[in-house]
C-alpha positions as a Markdown table, in Angstrom:
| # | Residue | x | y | z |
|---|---|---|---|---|
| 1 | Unk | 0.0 | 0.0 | 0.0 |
| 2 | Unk | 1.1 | 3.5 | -0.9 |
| 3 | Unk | 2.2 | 5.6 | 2.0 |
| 4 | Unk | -0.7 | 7.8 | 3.6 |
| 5 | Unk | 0.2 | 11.1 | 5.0 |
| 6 | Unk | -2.3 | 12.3 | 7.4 |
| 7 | Unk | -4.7 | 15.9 | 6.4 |
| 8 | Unk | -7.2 | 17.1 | 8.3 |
| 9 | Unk | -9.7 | 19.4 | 5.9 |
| 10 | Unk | -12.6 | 21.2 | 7.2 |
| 11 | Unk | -16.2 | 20.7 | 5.5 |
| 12 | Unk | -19.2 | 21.9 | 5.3 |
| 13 | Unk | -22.3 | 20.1 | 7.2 |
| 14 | Unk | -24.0 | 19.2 | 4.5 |
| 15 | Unk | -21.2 | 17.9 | 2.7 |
| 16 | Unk | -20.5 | 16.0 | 6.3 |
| 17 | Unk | -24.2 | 14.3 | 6.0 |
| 18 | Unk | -23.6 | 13.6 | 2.4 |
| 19 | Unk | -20.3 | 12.0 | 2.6 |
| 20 | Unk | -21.6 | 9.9 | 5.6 |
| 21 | Unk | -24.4 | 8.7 | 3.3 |
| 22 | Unk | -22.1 | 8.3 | 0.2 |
| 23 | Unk | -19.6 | 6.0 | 2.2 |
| 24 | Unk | -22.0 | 3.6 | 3.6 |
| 25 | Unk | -23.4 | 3.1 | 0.7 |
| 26 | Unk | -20.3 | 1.9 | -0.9 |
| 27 | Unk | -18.8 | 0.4 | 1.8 |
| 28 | Unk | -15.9 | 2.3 | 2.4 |
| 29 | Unk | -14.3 | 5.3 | 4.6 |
| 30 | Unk | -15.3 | 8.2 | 4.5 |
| 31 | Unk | -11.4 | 9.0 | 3.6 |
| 32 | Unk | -11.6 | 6.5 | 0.6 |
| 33 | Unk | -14.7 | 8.4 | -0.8 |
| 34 | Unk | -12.2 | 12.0 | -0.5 |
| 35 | Unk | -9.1 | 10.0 | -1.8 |
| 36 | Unk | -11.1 | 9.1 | -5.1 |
| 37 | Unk | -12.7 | 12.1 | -5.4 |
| 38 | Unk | -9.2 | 13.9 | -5.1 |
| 39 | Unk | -7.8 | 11.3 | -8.0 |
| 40 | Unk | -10.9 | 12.5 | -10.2 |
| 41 | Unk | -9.7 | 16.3 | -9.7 |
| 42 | Unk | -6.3 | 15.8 | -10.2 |
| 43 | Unk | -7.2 | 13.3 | -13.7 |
| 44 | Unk | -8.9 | 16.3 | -14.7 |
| 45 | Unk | -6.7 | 18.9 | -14.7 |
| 46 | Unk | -4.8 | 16.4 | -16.6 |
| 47 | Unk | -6.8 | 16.8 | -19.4 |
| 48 | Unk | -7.1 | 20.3 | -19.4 |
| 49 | Unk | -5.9 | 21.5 | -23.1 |
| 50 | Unk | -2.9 | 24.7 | -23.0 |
| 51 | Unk | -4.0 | 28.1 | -23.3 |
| 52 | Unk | -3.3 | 29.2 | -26.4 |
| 53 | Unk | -3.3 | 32.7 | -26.6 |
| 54 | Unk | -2.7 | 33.1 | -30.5 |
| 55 | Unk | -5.6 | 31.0 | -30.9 |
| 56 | Unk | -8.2 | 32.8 | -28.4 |
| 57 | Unk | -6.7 | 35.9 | -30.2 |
| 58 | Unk | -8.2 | 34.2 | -33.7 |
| 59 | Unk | -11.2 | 33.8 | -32.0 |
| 60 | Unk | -11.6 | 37.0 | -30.8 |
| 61 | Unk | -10.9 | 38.8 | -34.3 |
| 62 | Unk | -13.6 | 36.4 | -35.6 |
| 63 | Unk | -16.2 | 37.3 | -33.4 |
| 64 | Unk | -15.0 | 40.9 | -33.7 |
| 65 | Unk | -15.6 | 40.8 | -37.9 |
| 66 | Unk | -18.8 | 39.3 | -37.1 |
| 67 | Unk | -20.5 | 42.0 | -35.0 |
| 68 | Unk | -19.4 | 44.2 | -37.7 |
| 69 | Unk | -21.4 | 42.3 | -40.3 |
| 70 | Unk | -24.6 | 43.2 | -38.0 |
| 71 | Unk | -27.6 | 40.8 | -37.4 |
| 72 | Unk | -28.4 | 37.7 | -39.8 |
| 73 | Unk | -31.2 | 39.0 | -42.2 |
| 74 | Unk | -34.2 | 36.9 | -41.2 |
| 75 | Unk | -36.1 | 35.1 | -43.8 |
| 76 | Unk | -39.3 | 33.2 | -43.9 |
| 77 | Unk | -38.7 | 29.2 | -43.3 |
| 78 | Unk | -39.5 | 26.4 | -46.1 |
| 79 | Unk | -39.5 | 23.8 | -44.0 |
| 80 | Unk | -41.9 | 22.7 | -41.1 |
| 81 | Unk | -40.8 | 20.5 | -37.7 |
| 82 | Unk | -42.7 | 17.4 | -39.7 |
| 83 | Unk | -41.2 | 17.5 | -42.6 |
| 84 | Unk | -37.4 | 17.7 | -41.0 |
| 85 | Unk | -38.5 | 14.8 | -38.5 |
| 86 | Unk | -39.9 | 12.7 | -41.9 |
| 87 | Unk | -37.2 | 12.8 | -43.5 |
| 88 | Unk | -34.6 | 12.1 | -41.4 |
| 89 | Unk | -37.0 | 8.8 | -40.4 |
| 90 | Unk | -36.6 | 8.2 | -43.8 |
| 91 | Unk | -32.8 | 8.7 | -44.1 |
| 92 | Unk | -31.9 | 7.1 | -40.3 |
| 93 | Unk | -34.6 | 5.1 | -39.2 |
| 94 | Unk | -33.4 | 1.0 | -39.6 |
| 95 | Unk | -37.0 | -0.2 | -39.1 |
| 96 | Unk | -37.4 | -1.4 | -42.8 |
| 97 | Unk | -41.5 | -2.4 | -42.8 |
């Protein structure tokens, strides 16, 4: 087993009551149920992509060109909800009667 090092955290009450419930419900300590949920955060943060600034600049100039452009002219729709939902039935659906 890996070495434990002793914390002592403070919590909330009802975090208490729910960690309580939480634990006996798996069957474990109430320090198992903080030591996996402590793995979960730090595998997150693993995954967390770079910042990139060049590319949040990008996205920024985009969205600057496009509130120049003004509001998307609106236009009357050719299409109803049914007709969309018949034909993708007819293109997805695997029911063949």
């Amino acid at each position: 087993m890996a070495q434990m090092i002793r914390k002592q955290i403070y919590i909330q009450k009802n975090q208490e009551e729910r960690l309580k419930k939480i634990a006996e419900a798996r069957g474990v300590s109430e320090a198992e149920i903080i030591r996996r949920a402590l793995e979960t955060e730090l595998r997150f943060i693993g995954y967390r992509p770079a910042y990139n600034l060049e590319a949040w600049e990008r996205i920024y100039k985009f969205l600057q060109e496009m509130e120049k452009r003004g509001p998307v002219p609106q236009r009357k729709r050719d299409w109803t909800r049914e007709e969309l939902y018949e034909e993708r039935m007819k293109r997805y659906d695997r029911n063949t009667d």
